[in-house]
mmCIF file with all atom_site columns, C-alpha atoms in Angstrom:
data_model
loop_
_atom_site.group_PDB
_atom_site.id
_atom_site.type_symbol
_atom_site.label_atom_id
_atom_site.label_alt_id
_atom_site.label_comp_id
_atom_site.label_asym_id
_atom_site.label_entity_id
_atom_site.label_seq_id
_atom_site.pdbx_PDB_ins_code
_atom_site.Cartn_x
_atom_site.Cartn_y
_atom_site.Cartn_z
_atom_site.occupancy
_atom_site.B_iso_or_equiv
_atom_site.pdbx_formal_charge
_atom_site.auth_seq_id
_atom_site.auth_comp_id
_atom_site.auth_asym_id
_atom_site.auth_atom_id
_atom_site.pdbx_PDB_model_num
ATOM 1   C CA . MET A 1 1   ? 18.819 5.926  -32.310 1.00 0.00 ? 1   MET A CA 1
ATOM 2   C CA . VAL A 1 2   ? 16.059 8.652  -31.882 1.00 0.00 ? 2   VAL A CA 1
ATOM 3   C CA . LYS A 1 3   ? 14.137 7.148  -29.420 1.00 0.00 ? 3   LYS A CA 1
ATOM 4   C CA . GLU A 1 4   ? 17.324 5.745  -27.418 1.00 0.00 ? 4   GLU A CA 1
ATOM 5   C CA . TRP A 1 5   ? 18.078 8.930  -27.342 1.00 0.00 ? 5   TRP A CA 1
ATOM 6   C CA . PHE A 1 6   ? 14.887 10.237 -25.449 1.00 0.00 ? 6   PHE A CA 1
ATOM 7   C CA . THR A 1 7   ? 14.675 6.879  -23.340 1.00 0.00 ? 7   THR A CA 1
ATOM 8   C CA . PHE A 1 8   ? 17.672 8.180  -21.146 1.00 0.00 ? 8   PHE A CA 1
ATOM 9   C CA . ALA A 1 9   ? 16.071 11.145 -21.074 1.00 0.00 ? 9   ALA A CA 1
ATOM 10  C CA . GLY A 1 10  ? 12.992 10.145 -20.034 1.00 0.00 ? 10  GLY A CA 1
ATOM 11  C CA . ARG A 1 11  ? 15.324 7.555  -16.892 1.00 0.00 ? 11  ARG A CA 1
ATOM 12  C CA . ASP A 1 12  ? 17.068 10.654 -16.354 1.00 0.00 ? 12  ASP A CA 1
ATOM 13  C CA . LEU A 1 13  ? 14.333 12.904 -15.592 1.00 0.00 ? 13  LEU A CA 1
ATOM 14  C CA . ARG A 1 14  ? 12.652 9.825  -13.709 1.00 0.00 ? 14  ARG A CA 1
ATOM 15  C CA . ALA A 1 15  ? 14.841 9.030  -12.100 1.00 0.00 ? 15  ALA A CA 1
ATOM 16  C CA . ALA A 1 16  ? 15.332 12.912 -10.875 1.00 0.00 ? 16  ALA A CA 1
ATOM 17  C CA . ARG A 1 17  ? 11.947 12.702 -9.589  1.00 0.00 ? 17  ARG A CA 1
ATOM 18  C CA . ALA A 1 18  ? 12.175 9.972  -7.690  1.00 0.00 ? 18  ALA A CA 1
ATOM 19  C CA . VAL A 1 19  ? 15.655 10.817 -5.781  1.00 0.00 ? 19  VAL A CA 1
ATOM 20  C CA . TYR A 1 20  ? 13.881 14.215 -5.215  1.00 0.00 ? 20  TYR A CA 1
ATOM 21  C CA . ASP A 1 21  ? 11.030 13.218 -3.451  1.00 0.00 ? 21  ASP A CA 1
ATOM 22  C CA . LEU A 1 22  ? 13.726 11.202 -1.438  1.00 0.00 ? 22  LEU A CA 1
ATOM 23  C CA . GLY A 1 23  ? 14.311 14.341 0.993   1.00 0.00 ? 23  GLY A CA 1
ATOM 24  C CA . PRO A 1 24  ? 16.390 17.713 0.421   1.00 0.00 ? 24  PRO A CA 1
ATOM 25  C CA . GLU A 1 25  ? 19.355 15.775 0.798   1.00 0.00 ? 25  GLU A CA 1
ATOM 26  C CA . TYR A 1 26  ? 19.001 14.102 -1.832  1.00 0.00 ? 26  TYR A CA 1
ATOM 27  C CA . LYS A 1 27  ? 18.301 17.828 -4.206  1.00 0.00 ? 27  LYS A CA 1
ATOM 28  C CA . ASN A 1 28  ? 22.083 18.300 -6.166  1.00 0.00 ? 28  ASN A CA 1
ATOM 29  C CA . ILE A 1 29  ? 21.248 14.565 -7.354  1.00 0.00 ? 29  ILE A CA 1
ATOM 30  C CA . ALA A 1 30  ? 17.963 15.112 -8.792  1.00 0.00 ? 30  ALA A CA 1
ATOM 31  C CA . ALA A 1 31  ? 19.136 18.213 -9.929  1.00 0.00 ? 31  ALA A CA 1
ATOM 32  C CA . PHE A 1 32  ? 22.078 16.345 -12.028 1.00 0.00 ? 32  PHE A CA 1
ATOM 33  C CA . ASN A 1 33  ? 19.662 14.100 -13.661 1.00 0.00 ? 33  ASN A CA 1
ATOM 34  C CA . CYS A 1 34  ? 17.274 17.819 -15.224 1.00 0.00 ? 34  CYS A CA 1
ATOM 35  C CA . GLN A 1 35  ? 20.358 18.393 -16.795 1.00 0.00 ? 35  GLN A CA 1
ATOM 36  C CA . GLN A 1 36  ? 21.695 15.307 -18.392 1.00 0.00 ? 36  GLN A CA 1
ATOM 37  C CA . CYS A 1 37  ? 17.651 14.901 -19.137 1.00 0.00 ? 37  CYS A CA 1
ATOM 38  C CA . VAL A 1 38  ? 17.348 18.271 -21.001 1.00 0.00 ? 38  VAL A CA 1
ATOM 39  C CA . GLU A 1 39  ? 20.631 17.475 -22.750 1.00 0.00 ? 39  GLU A CA 1
ATOM 40  C CA . LYS A 1 40  ? 19.957 13.662 -23.647 1.00 0.00 ? 40  LYS A CA 1
ATOM 41  C CA . ALA A 1 41  ? 16.059 15.668 -24.827 1.00 0.00 ? 41  ALA A CA 1
ATOM 42  C CA . ILE A 1 42  ? 18.228 18.007 -26.917 1.00 0.00 ? 42  ILE A CA 1
ATOM 43  C CA . LYS A 1 43  ? 21.013 15.733 -27.937 1.00 0.00 ? 43  LYS A CA 1
ATOM 44  C CA . GLY A 1 44  ? 17.562 13.067 -29.553 1.00 0.00 ? 44  GLY A CA 1
ATOM 45  C CA . TYR A 1 45  ? 16.328 16.110 -31.044 1.00 0.00 ? 45  TYR A CA 1
ATOM 46  C CA . LEU A 1 46  ? 19.597 16.477 -32.955 1.00 0.00 ? 46  LEU A CA 1
ATOM 47  C CA . VAL A 1 47  ? 19.727 13.071 -33.744 1.00 0.00 ? 47  VAL A CA 1
ATOM 48  C CA . PHE A 1 48  ? 15.825 13.561 -35.486 1.00 0.00 ? 48  PHE A CA 1
ATOM 49  C CA . HIS A 1 49  ? 17.586 15.992 -37.927 1.00 0.00 ? 49  HIS A CA 1
ATOM 50  C CA . ASN A 1 50  ? 20.384 14.235 -38.744 1.00 0.00 ? 50  ASN A CA 1
ATOM 51  C CA . ILE A 1 51  ? 22.806 15.887 -36.500 1.00 0.00 ? 51  ILE A CA 1
ATOM 52  C CA . ARG A 1 52  ? 25.570 14.625 -34.973 1.00 0.00 ? 52  ARG A CA 1
ATOM 53  C CA . PRO A 1 53  ? 24.992 16.032 -31.622 1.00 0.00 ? 53  PRO A CA 1
ATOM 54  C CA . PRO A 1 54  ? 29.274 17.167 -30.085 1.00 0.00 ? 54  PRO A CA 1
ATOM 55  C CA . LYS A 1 55  ? 30.425 15.676 -26.929 1.00 0.00 ? 55  LYS A CA 1
ATOM 56  C CA . THR A 1 56  ? 29.485 18.626 -24.504 1.00 0.00 ? 56  THR A CA 1
ATOM 57  C CA . HIS A 1 57  ? 27.311 19.335 -21.148 1.00 0.00 ? 57  HIS A CA 1
ATOM 58  C CA . ALA A 1 58  ? 25.937 23.187 -22.770 1.00 0.00 ? 58  ALA A CA 1
ATOM 59  C CA . ILE A 1 59  ? 22.472 23.680 -22.938 1.00 0.00 ? 59  ILE A CA 1
ATOM 60  C CA . LYS A 1 60  ? 23.324 26.534 -24.728 1.00 0.00 ? 60  LYS A CA 1
ATOM 61  C CA . ASP A 1 61  ? 26.355 25.384 -26.752 1.00 0.00 ? 61  ASP A CA 1
ATOM 62  C CA . LEU A 1 62  ? 23.575 22.514 -27.665 1.00 0.00 ? 62  LEU A CA 1
ATOM 63  C CA . ALA A 1 63  ? 20.871 25.425 -27.738 1.00 0.00 ? 63  ALA A CA 1
ATOM 64  C CA . LYS A 1 64  ? 23.310 27.179 -30.670 1.00 0.00 ? 64  LYS A CA 1
ATOM 65  C CA . LEU A 1 65  ? 22.101 23.352 -32.798 1.00 0.00 ? 65  LEU A CA 1
ATOM 66  C CA . VAL A 1 66  ? 19.026 23.494 -32.379 1.00 0.00 ? 66  VAL A CA 1
ATOM 67  C CA . VAL A 1 67  ? 18.218 27.334 -33.680 1.00 0.00 ? 67  VAL A CA 1
ATOM 68  C CA . ASN A 1 68  ? 19.427 26.094 -36.782 1.00 0.00 ? 68  ASN A CA 1
ATOM 69  C CA . ILE A 1 69  ? 16.212 24.537 -37.083 1.00 0.00 ? 69  ILE A CA 1
ATOM 70  C CA . ASP A 1 70  ? 13.793 26.320 -35.019 1.00 0.00 ? 70  ASP A CA 1
ATOM 71  C CA . LYS A 1 71  ? 14.963 28.940 -34.141 1.00 0.00 ? 71  LYS A CA 1
ATOM 72  C CA . THR A 1 72  ? 11.910 29.398 -31.732 1.00 0.00 ? 72  THR A CA 1
ATOM 73  C CA . LEU A 1 73  ? 12.427 26.376 -29.859 1.00 0.00 ? 73  LEU A CA 1
ATOM 74  C CA . GLY A 1 74  ? 16.523 27.382 -29.669 1.00 0.00 ? 74  GLY A CA 1
ATOM 75  C CA . ASP A 1 75  ? 15.762 30.369 -27.920 1.00 0.00 ? 75  ASP A CA 1
ATOM 76  C CA . LYS A 1 76  ? 13.322 28.253 -25.283 1.00 0.00 ? 76  LYS A CA 1
ATOM 77  C CA . LEU A 1 77  ? 17.011 26.198 -24.712 1.00 0.00 ? 77  LEU A CA 1
ATOM 78  C CA . ALA A 1 78  ? 18.760 28.907 -24.055 1.00 0.00 ? 78  ALA A CA 1
ATOM 79  C CA . LYS A 1 79  ? 16.933 30.008 -21.315 1.00 0.00 ? 79  LYS A CA 1
ATOM 80  C CA . ALA A 1 80  ? 17.383 26.441 -19.525 1.00 0.00 ? 80  ALA A CA 1
ATOM 81  C CA . HIS A 1 81  ? 21.441 26.536 -19.933 1.00 0.00 ? 81  HIS A CA 1
ATOM 82  C CA . VAL A 1 82  ? 21.120 27.087 -15.498 1.00 0.00 ? 82  VAL A CA 1
ATOM 83  C CA . LEU A 1 83  ? 21.061 23.362 -15.861 1.00 0.00 ? 83  LEU A CA 1
ATOM 84  C CA . THR A 1 84  ? 24.365 23.177 -17.169 1.00 0.00 ? 84  THR A CA 1
ATOM 85  C CA . GLN A 1 85  ? 25.883 23.666 -13.839 1.00 0.00 ? 85  GLN A CA 1
ATOM 86  C CA . TYR A 1 86  ? 24.312 20.806 -12.334 1.00 0.00 ? 86  TYR A CA 1
ATOM 87  C CA . ALA A 1 87  ? 26.308 18.301 -14.818 1.00 0.00 ? 87  ALA A CA 1
ATOM 88  C CA . VAL A 1 88  ? 29.527 19.157 -12.621 1.00 0.00 ? 88  VAL A CA 1
ATOM 89  C CA . THR A 1 89  ? 29.647 21.717 -10.146 1.00 0.00 ? 89  THR A CA 1
ATOM 90  C CA . TYR A 1 90  ? 26.464 20.343 -7.743  1.00 0.00 ? 90  TYR A CA 1
ATOM 91  C CA . ARG A 1 91  ? 27.917 16.757 -7.758  1.00 0.00 ? 91  ARG A CA 1
ATOM 92  C CA . TYR A 1 92  ? 31.332 17.320 -5.825  1.00 0.00 ? 92  TYR A CA 1
ATOM 93  C CA . PRO A 1 93  ? 31.906 18.467 -2.770  1.00 0.00 ? 93  PRO A CA 1
ATOM 94  C CA . ASP A 1 94  ? 34.570 20.932 -3.476  1.00 0.00 ? 94  ASP A CA 1
ATOM 95  C CA . ALA A 1 95  ? 33.079 22.343 -6.618  1.00 0.00 ? 95  ALA A CA 1
ATOM 96  C CA . GLU A 1 96  ? 30.163 24.414 -5.057  1.00 0.00 ? 96  GLU A CA 1
ATOM 97  C CA . LYS A 1 97  ? 30.430 27.425 -4.149  1.00 0.00 ? 97  LYS A CA 1
ATOM 98  C CA . LYS A 1 98  ? 26.506 28.338 -3.126  1.00 0.00 ? 98  LYS A CA 1
ATOM 99  C CA . PRO A 1 99  ? 24.728 25.825 -1.349  1.00 0.00 ? 99  PRO A CA 1
ATOM 100 C CA . LEU A 1 100 ? 21.970 24.810 -3.856  1.00 0.00 ? 100 LEU A CA 1
ATOM 101 C CA . THR A 1 101 ? 18.348 25.486 -2.894  1.00 0.00 ? 101 THR A CA 1
ATOM 102 C CA . LEU A 1 102 ? 14.956 22.934 -2.386  1.00 0.00 ? 102 LEU A CA 1
ATOM 103 C CA . LYS A 1 103 ? 13.398 25.838 -4.724  1.00 0.00 ? 103 LYS A CA 1
ATOM 104 C CA . GLN A 1 104 ? 15.725 25.402 -7.609  1.00 0.00 ? 104 GLN A CA 1
ATOM 105 C CA . ALA A 1 105 ? 15.689 21.677 -7.391  1.00 0.00 ? 105 ALA A CA 1
ATOM 106 C CA . GLU A 1 106 ? 11.908 22.088 -7.859  1.00 0.00 ? 106 GLU A CA 1
ATOM 107 C CA . SER A 1 107 ? 12.819 24.562 -10.787 1.00 0.00 ? 107 SER A CA 1
ATOM 108 C CA . ALA A 1 108 ? 15.358 22.660 -12.449 1.00 0.00 ? 108 ALA A CA 1
ATOM 109 C CA . LEU A 1 109 ? 12.674 18.986 -12.569 1.00 0.00 ? 109 LEU A CA 1
ATOM 110 C CA . LYS A 1 110 ? 9.651  21.638 -14.230 1.00 0.00 ? 110 LYS A CA 1
ATOM 111 C CA . LEU A 1 111 ? 12.077 22.950 -16.421 1.00 0.00 ? 111 LEU A CA 1
ATOM 112 C CA . ALA A 1 112 ? 13.633 19.427 -18.100 1.00 0.00 ? 112 ALA A CA 1
ATOM 113 C CA . GLN A 1 113 ? 9.889  18.450 -17.612 1.00 0.00 ? 113 GLN A CA 1
ATOM 114 C CA . LYS A 1 114 ? 8.452  21.016 -19.703 1.00 0.00 ? 114 LYS A CA 1
ATOM 115 C CA . ILE A 1 115 ? 11.264 20.919 -22.212 1.00 0.00 ? 115 ILE A CA 1
ATOM 116 C CA . PHE A 1 116 ? 11.075 17.138 -22.322 1.00 0.00 ? 116 PHE A CA 1
ATOM 117 C CA . ASP A 1 117 ? 7.790  17.048 -24.144 1.00 0.00 ? 117 ASP A CA 1
ATOM 118 C CA . GLN A 1 118 ? 8.335  20.059 -26.433 1.00 0.00 ? 118 GLN A CA 1
ATOM 119 C CA . LEU A 1 119 ? 11.793 18.252 -27.751 1.00 0.00 ? 119 LEU A CA 1
ATOM 120 C CA . LEU A 1 120 ? 9.418  15.056 -27.245 1.00 0.00 ? 120 LEU A CA 1
ATOM 121 C CA . GLU A 1 121 ? 6.803  16.602 -29.435 1.00 0.00 ? 121 GLU A CA 1
ATOM 122 C CA . ALA A 1 122 ? 8.181  18.316 -31.718 1.00 0.00 ? 122 ALA A CA 1
ATOM 123 C CA . THR A 1 123 ? 10.392 14.982 -32.806 1.00 0.00 ? 123 THR A CA 1
ATOM 124 C CA . THR A 1 124 ? 7.311  13.479 -33.080 1.00 0.00 ? 124 THR A CA 1
ATOM 125 C CA . GLU A 1 125 ? 5.283  15.456 -35.584 1.00 0.00 ? 125 GLU A CA 1
#
């Protein structure tokens, strides 16, 4: 099941990059896929450690579970909580209070790639 979580996370990351490359009007969709990538990668890491992941989009809540396994890694993941807002808020026109910037979308891509790589490495050691 670990492999499946990371397969889906990797697809979300590739989708985020592909959609982002379509142009600025797709930045919200790219950011959503970044959040999905990180959420699924963390859940894959938890499954690797025999922990059933909760059904949540909240990166901060998932990071708290990782802290119990690896404090340093969990602390790094907690900083990625900014991605949680992309799970819902930026997917619907009536939920977005402040427009997502291109810079935020770029940061989300970089962060998602970094976290995906760290978690994948941590499950293949």
